[in-house]
Coordinates of C-alpha atoms and ligand atoms in Angstrom, one line a residue:
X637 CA 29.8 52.8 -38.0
X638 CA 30.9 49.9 -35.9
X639 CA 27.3 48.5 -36.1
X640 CA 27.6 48.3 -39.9
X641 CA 31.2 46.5 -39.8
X642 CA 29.8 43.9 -37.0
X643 CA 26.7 43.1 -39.8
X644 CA 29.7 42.9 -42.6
X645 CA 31.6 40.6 -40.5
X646 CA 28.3 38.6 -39.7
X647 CA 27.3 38.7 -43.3
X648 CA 30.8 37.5 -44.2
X649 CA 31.1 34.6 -41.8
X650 CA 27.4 33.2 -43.2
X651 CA 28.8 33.3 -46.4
X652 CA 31.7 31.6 -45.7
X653 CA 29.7 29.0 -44.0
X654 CA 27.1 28.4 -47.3
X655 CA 30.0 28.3 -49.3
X656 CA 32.5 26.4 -47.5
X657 CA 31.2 23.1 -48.4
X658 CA 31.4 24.2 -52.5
X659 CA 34.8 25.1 -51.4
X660 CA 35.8 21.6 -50.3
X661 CA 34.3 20.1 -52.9
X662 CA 36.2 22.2 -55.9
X663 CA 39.1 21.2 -53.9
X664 CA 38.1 17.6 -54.2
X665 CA 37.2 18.0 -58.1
X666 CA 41.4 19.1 -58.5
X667 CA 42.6 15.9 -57.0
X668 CA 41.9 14.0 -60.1
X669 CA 39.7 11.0 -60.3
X670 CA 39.3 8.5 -57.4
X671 CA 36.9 5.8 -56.5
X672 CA 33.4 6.7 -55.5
X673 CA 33.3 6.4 -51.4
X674 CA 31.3 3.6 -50.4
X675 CA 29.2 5.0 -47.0
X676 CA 27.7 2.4 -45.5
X677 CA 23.5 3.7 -45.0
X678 CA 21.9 2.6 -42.6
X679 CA 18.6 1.1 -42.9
X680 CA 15.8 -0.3 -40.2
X681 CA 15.7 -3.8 -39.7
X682 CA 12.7 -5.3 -41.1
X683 CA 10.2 -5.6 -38.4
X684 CA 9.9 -8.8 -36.8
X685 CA 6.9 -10.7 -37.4
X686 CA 4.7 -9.4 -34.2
X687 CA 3.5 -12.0 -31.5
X688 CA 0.4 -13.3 -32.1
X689 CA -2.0 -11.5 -30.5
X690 CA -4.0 -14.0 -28.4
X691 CA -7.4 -14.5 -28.5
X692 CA -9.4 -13.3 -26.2
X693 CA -13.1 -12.6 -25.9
X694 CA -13.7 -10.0 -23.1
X695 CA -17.5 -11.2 -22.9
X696 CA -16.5 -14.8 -22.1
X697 CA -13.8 -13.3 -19.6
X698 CA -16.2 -11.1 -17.8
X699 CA -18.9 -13.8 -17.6
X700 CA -16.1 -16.4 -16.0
X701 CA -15.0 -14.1 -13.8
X702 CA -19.0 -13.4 -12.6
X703 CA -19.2 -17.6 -12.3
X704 CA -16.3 -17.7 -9.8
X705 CA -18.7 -16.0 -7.3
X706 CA -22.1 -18.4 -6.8
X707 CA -24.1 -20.4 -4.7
X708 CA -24.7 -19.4 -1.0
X709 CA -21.5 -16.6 -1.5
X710 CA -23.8 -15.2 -4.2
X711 CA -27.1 -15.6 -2.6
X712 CA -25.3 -14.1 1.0
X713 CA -24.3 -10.8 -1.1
X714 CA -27.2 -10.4 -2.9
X715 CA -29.6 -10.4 0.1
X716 CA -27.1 -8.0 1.9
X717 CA -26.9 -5.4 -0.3
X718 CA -31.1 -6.1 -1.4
X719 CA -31.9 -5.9 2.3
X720 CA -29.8 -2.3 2.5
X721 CA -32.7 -1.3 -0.1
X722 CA -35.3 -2.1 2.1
X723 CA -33.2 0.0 5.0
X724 CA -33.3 3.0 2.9
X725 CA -37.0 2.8 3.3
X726 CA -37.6 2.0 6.5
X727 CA -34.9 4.3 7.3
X728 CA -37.3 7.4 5.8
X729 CA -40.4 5.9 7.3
X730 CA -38.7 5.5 10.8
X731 CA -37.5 9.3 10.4
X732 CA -41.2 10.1 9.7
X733 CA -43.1 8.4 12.3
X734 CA -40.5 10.0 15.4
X735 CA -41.0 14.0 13.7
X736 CA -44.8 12.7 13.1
X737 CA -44.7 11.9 17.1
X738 CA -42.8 14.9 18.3
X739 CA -45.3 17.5 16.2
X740 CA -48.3 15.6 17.2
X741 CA -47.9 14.7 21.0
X742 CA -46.4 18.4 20.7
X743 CA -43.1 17.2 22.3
X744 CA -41.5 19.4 20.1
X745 CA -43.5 22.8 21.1
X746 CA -42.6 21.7 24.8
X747 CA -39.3 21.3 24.0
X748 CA -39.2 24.8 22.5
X749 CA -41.4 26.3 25.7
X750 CA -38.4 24.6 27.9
X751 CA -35.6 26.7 25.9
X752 CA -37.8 29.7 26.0
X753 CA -37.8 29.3 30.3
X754 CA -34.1 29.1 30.3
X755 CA -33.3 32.5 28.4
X756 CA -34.6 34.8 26.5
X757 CA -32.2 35.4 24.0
X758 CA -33.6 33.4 20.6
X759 CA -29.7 32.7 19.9
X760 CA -29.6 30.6 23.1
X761 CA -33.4 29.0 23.0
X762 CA -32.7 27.7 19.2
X763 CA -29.4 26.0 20.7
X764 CA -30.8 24.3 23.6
X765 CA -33.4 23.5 21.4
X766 CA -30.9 22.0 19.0
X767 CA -28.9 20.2 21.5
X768 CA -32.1 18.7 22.9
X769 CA -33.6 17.8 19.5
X770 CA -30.3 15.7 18.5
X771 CA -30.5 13.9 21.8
X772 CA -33.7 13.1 21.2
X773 CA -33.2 12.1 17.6
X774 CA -30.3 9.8 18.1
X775 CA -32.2 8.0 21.2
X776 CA -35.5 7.2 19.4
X777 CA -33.7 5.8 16.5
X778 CA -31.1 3.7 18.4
X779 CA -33.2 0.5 17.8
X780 CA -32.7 0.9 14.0
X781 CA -29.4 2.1 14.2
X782 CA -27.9 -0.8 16.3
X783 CA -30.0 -3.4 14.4
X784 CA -28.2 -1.8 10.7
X785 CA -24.8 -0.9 12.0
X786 CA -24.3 -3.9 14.6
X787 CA -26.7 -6.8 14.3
X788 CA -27.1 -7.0 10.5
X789 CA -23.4 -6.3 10.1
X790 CA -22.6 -9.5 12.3
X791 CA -25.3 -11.5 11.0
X792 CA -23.5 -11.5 7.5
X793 CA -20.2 -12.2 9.3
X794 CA -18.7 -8.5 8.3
X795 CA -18.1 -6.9 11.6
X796 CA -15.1 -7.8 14.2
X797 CA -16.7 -5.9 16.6
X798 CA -17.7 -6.5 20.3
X799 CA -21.4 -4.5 21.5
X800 CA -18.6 -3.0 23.4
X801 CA -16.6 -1.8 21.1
X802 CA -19.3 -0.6 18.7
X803 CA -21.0 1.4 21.1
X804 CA -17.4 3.5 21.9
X805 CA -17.1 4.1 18.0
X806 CA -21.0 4.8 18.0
X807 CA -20.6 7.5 21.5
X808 CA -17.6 9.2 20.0
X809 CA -19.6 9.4 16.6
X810 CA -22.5 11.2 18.8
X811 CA -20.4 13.5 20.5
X812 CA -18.9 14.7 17.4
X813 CA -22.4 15.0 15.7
X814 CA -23.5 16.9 18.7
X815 CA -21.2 19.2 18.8
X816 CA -21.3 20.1 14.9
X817 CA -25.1 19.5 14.5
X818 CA -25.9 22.2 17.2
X819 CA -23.2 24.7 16.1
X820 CA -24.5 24.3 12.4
X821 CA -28.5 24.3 13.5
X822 CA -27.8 27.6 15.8
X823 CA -26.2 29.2 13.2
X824 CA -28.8 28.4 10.3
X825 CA -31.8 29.9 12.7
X826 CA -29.6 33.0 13.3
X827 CA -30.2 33.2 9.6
X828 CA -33.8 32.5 9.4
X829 CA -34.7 35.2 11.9
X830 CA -32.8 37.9 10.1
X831 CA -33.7 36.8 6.3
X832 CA -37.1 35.0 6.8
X833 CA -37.3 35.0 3.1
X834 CA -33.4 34.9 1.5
X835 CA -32.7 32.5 4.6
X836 CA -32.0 29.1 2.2
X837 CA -29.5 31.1 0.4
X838 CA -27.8 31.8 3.3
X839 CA -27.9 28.5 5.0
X840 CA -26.7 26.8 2.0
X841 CA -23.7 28.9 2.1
X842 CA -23.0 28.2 5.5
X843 CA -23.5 24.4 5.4
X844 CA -21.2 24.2 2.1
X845 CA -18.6 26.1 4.0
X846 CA -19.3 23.9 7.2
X847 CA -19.2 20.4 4.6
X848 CA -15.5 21.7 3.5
X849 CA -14.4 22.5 6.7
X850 CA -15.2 19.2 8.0
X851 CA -13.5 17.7 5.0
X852 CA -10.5 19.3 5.7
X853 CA -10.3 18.5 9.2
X854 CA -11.9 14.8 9.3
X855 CA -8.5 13.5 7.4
X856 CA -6.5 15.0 10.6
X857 CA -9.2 15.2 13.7
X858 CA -11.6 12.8 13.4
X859 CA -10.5 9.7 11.2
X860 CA -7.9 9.2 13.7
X861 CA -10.5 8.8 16.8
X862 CA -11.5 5.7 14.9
X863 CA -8.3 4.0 13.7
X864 CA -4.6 4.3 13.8
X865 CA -3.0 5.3 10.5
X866 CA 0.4 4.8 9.7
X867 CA 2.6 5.2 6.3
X868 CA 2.6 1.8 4.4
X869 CA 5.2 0.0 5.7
X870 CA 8.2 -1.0 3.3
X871 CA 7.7 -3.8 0.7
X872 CA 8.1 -4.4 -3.3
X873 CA 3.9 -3.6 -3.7
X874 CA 5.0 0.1 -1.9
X875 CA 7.7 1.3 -4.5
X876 CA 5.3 0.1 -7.2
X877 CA 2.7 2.2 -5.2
X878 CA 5.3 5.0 -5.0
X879 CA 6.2 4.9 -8.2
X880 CA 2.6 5.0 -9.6
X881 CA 2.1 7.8 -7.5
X882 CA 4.8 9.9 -8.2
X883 CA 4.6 9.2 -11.6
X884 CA 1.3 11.1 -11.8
X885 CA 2.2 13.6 -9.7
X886 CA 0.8 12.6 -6.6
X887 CA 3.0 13.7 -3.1
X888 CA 4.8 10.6 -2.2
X889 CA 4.3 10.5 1.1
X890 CA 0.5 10.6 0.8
X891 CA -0.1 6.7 0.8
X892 CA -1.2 5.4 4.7
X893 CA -2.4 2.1 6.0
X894 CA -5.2 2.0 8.9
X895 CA -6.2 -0.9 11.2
X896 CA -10.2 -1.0 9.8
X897 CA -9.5 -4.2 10.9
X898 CA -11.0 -3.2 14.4
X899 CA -14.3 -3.0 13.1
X900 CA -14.6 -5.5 9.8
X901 CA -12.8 -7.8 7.5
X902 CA -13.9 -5.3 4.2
X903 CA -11.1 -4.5 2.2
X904 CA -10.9 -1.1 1.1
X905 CA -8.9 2.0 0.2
X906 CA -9.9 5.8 0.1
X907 CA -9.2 9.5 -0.8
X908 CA -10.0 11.5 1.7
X909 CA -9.4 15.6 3.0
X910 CA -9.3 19.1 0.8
X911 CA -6.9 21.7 0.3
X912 CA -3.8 20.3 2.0
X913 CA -5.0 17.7 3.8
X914 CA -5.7 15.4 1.4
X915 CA -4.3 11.8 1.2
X916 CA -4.7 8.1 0.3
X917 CA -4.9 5.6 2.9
X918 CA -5.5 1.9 2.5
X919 CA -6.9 -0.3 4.8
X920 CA -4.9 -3.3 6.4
X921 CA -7.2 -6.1 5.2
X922 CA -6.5 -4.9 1.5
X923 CA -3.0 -5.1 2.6
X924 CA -3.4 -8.7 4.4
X925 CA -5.9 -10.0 1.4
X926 CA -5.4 -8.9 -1.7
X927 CA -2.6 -9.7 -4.7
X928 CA 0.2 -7.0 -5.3
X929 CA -1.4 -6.8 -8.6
X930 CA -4.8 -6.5 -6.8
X931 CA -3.5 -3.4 -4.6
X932 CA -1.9 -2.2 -7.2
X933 CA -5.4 -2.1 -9.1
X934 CA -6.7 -0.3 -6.5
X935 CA -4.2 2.2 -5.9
X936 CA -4.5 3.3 -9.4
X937 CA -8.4 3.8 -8.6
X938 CA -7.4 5.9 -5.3
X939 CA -4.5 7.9 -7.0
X940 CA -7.2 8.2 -9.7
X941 CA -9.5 10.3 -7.4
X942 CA -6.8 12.2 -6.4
X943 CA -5.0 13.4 -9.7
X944 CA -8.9 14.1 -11.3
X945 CA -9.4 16.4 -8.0
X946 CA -12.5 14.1 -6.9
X947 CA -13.0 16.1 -3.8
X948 CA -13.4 19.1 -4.9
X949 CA -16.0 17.8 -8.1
X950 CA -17.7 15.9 -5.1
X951 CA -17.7 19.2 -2.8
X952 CA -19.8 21.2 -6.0
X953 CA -22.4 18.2 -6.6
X954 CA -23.1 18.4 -3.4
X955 CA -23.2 22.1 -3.2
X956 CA -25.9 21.9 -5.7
X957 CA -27.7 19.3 -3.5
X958 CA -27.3 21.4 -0.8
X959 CA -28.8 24.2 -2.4
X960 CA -31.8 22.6 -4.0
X961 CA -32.4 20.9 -0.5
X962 CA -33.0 23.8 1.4
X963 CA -34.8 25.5 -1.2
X964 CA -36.9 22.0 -1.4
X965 CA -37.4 22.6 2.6
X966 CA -38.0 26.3 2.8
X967 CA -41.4 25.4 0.7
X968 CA -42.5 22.4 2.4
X969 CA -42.2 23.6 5.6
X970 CA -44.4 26.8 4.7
X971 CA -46.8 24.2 2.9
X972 CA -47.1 21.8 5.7
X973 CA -47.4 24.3 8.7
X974 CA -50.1 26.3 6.6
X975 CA -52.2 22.8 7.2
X976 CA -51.0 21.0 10.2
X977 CA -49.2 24.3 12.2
X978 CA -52.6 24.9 14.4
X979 CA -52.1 20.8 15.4
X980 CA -48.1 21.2 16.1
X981 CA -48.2 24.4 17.8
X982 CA -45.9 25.7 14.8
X983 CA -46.3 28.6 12.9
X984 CA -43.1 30.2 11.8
X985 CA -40.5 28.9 9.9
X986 CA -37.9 31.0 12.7
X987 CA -39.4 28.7 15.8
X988 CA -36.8 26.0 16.8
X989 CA -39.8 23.5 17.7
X990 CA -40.8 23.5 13.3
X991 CA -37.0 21.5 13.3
X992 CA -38.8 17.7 13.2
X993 CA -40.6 19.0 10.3
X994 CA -37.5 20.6 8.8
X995 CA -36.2 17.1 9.5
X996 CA -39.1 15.0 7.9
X997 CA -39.1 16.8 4.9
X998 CA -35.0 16.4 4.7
X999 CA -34.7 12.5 5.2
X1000 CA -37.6 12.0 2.0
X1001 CA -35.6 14.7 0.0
X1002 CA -32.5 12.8 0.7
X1003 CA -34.8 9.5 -0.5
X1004 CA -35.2 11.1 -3.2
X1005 CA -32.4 12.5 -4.1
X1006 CA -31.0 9.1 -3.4
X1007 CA -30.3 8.3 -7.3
X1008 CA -28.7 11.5 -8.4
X1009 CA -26.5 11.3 -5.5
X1010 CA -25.3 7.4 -6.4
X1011 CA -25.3 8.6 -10.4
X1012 CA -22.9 11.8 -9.5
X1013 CA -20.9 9.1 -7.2
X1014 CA -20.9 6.7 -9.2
X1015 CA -20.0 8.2 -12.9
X1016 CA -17.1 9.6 -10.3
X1017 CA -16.0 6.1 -9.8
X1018 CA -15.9 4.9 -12.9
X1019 CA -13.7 7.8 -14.1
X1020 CA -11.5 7.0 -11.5
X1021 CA -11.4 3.4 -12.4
X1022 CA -10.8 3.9 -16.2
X1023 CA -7.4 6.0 -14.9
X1024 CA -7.0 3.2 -12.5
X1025 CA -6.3 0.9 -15.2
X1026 CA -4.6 3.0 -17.4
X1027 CA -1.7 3.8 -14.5
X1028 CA -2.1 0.6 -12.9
X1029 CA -2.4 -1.7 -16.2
X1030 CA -3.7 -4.4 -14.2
X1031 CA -6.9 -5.7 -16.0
X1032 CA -7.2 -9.0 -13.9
X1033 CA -6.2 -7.6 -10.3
X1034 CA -8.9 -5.0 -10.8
X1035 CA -11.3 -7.6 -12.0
X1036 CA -10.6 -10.1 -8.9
X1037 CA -10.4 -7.4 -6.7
X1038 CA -14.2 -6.6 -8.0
X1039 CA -14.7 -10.2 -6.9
X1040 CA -13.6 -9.3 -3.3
X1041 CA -15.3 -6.4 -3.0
X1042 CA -18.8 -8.6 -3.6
X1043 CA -18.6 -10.0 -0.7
X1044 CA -21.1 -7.0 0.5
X1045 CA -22.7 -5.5 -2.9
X1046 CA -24.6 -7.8 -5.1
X1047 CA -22.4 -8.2 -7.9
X1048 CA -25.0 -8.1 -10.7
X1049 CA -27.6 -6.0 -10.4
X1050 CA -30.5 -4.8 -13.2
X1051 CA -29.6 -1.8 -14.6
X1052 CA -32.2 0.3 -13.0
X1053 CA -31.0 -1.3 -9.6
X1054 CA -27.8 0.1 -10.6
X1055 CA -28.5 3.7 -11.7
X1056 CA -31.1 4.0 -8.3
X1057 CA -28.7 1.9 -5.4
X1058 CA -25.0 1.9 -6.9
X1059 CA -22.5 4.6 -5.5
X1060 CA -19.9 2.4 -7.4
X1061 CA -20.2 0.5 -10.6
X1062 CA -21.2 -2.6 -9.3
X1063 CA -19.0 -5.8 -10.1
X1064 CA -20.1 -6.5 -13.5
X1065 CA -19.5 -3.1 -14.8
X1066 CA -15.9 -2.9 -13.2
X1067 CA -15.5 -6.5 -14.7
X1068 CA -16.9 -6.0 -17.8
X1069 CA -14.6 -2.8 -18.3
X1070 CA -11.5 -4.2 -17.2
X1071 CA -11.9 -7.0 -19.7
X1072 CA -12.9 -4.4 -22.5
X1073 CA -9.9 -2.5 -21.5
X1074 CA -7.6 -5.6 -21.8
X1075 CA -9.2 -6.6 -25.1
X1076 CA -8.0 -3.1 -26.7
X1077 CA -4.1 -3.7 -24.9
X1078 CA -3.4 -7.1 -25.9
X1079 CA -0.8 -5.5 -28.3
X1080 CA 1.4 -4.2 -25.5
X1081 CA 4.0 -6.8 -24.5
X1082 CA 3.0 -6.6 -20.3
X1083 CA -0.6 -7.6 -21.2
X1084 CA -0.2 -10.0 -23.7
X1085 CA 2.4 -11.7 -20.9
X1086 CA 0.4 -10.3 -17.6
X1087 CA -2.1 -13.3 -16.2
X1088 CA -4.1 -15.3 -18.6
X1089 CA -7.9 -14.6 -18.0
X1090 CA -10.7 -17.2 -17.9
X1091 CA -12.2 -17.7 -20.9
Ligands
ZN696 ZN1 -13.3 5.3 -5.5

């Protein structure tokens, strides 16, 4: 009963609401007649004849930009970045002829017979054998490795380095590798011997758990044995920085600075960690050489990587590598020993001495591999430059940054140079996109005011 009179009362009151306003207005009607009111309406201003939009030809721009960069600077990068084609070669070849010398002189098998008069457990044998093998490894390409990583570096004035100092980075980098490259290469023959056939499965599963463990920990563990990372210190570029961060939702505390300074003058930034260790650091020399609007360029990049979840895309491409690879080595290896084994003294694809094949037949698959691996980087890059640009809105910084970054890639490579070689798009393509980009936001008051590019 009360229910119905609460809906009469509710009922009620909506009437009185639709028909309060007729109300009013009889009462109105019985004053008599009186002059109309005059309301004043609003109405938009007319627009304001927009700025000119200047003109601007983003082919002339990019092209200016490319000419601020020749002569000897042009021929210096060029040669640098052409010669690190030749290195991939060599590289592969070098890798051949020392697993070519360790099957044939049967190094390898003796190597093996040595773990087999230490213990008799496999487990053990294929770890000393591991252990002995990256020794080995790292020792009989030391020539090349100090010629790329020291002597080539100083030769096109990029490293800051003393021999010295190079060879502590280089002995810390080997004692890491040691460590993990014999855990991993125990672990995978554990896996051969009990699935001989299902073993790449297996080991692919493994090394993809192994690749994002290290991820996670390098960020925390092992960047820090190199350099010294602190939080940006305090300045205007940081609370853009911040601000650019947090405004798409990246932690704010996430943005470091490292000395890279100790080892060269390059100027760079990078994303780096999974799960919860992930963060952006920047190097000093971007700090100590590039524009605020040039940092700012390349923050939105980094942040870029971070808000698209970079890693983890990364982490499945190269899951997929992974997988393909040992699949790739499972079948040479059983195709090569069928010919050569009697030669090596290796039959079975569970005997620790078949590892220089396994590592033959892994350097060329990573050779040729080497232009899906740059194309998955690279179309990476260039999504995170396109975001970049949008959060950073810094068309010129990006493109002079590009500039700087030249100063060890060859800034304008063929296309099929590009789509084999390029990990990032190479300076024209950044340039070009930037300028693009700008020609599309010329409307928006902070670019049509931002720096003036050349035309
Ligand atoms: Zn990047």
């Amino acid at each position: 009963m009360s229910g119905m009179f609460t809906r009469i009362c509710l009922l009620l009151s909506v009437l009185a609401m639709l028909c309060g306003p007729i109300a009013a207005s009889t009462a109105v009607a019985q004053e008599g007649p009186r002059a109309a009111p005059t309301a004043t309406i609003e109405v938009q201003s007319l627009p304001v004849a927009e700025e000119p939009v200047p003109a601007f030809d983003p082919v002339k721009a990019t092209n200016a930009y490319l000419a601020q960069i020749s002569g000897p600077q042009r021929a210096r990068s060029d040669a640098y970045y052409e010669g690190g084609y030749v290195l991939l070669l060599v590289g592969t070849a070098y890798a051949l002829i020392v697993a070519g010398l360790l099957l044939w002189l049967r190094i390898s098998a003796r190597m093996r017979d040595f773990a087999q008069a230490i213990t008799r457990i496999r487990f053990w044998q294929a770890a000393i054998y591991a252990a002995l093998f990256f020794v080995v490894i790292v020792v009989a390409t030391l020539p090349l490795t100090l010629y790329q990583s020291f002597y080539r570096e100083h030769e096109f004035g990029l490293s800051n380095q003393t021999i010295g100092q190079w060879f502590t980075d280089f002995a810390v980098l080997c004692a890491i590798g040691f460590v993990a490259t014999t855990i991993l290469v125990t672990v995978i023959y554990a896996v051969v011997r009990a699935a001989p056939n299902r073993w790449p499965i297996w080991a692919s599963a493994i090394t993809i758990a192994f690749a994002a463990f290290v991820g996670l920990i390098s960020p925390v563990y092992v960047a820090p044995l190199f350099n010294t990372y602190t939080p940006l210190p305090d300045s205007p570029v940081k609370q853009s920085i911040l601000a650019m961060a947090k405004a798409n939702g990246v932690p704010v505390d996430n943005v470091y600075t490292f000395d890279a300074s100790r080892q060269s003058d390059r100027i760079s930034a990078n994303v780096s960690g999974l799960f919860g260790t992930t963060r952006i650091s920047l190097t000093d020399n971007l700090m100590k050489r590039a524009t605020p609007a040039e940092v700012e360029a390349v923050l939105g990049h980094e942040i870029g990587h971070y808000v698209l979840g970079h890693t983890y895309t990364g982490l499945l491409w190269i899951a997929l590598v992974i997988v393909v690879g040992f699949w790739f080595l499972n079948f040479s290896f059983r195709f090569l020993t069928a010919i050569f084994g009697g030669n090596w003294d290796v039959r079975q694809i569970d005997d620790p001495a078949g590892l220089p094949v396994l590592y033959a037949v892994g350097m060329v698959y990573l050779l040729l591999a080497t232009p899906a691996l740059n194309t998955i980087s690279r179309n990476i890059e260039a999504q995170a430059d396109i975001f970049g640009l949008n959060a950073a809105r810094q068309p010129d910084g990006f493109a002079t940054i590009a500039l700087k970054l030249s100063e060890y890639r060859k800034l304008e490579p063929s296309p099929l140079e590009e789509f084999v070689f390029y990990d990032h798009p190479s300076g024209r393509s950044r340039i070009a996109m930037a300028m693009q980009w700008k020609a599309q936001h010329l409307r928006d008051p902070d670019i049509r005011k931002g720096p003036v590019s050349p035309q």
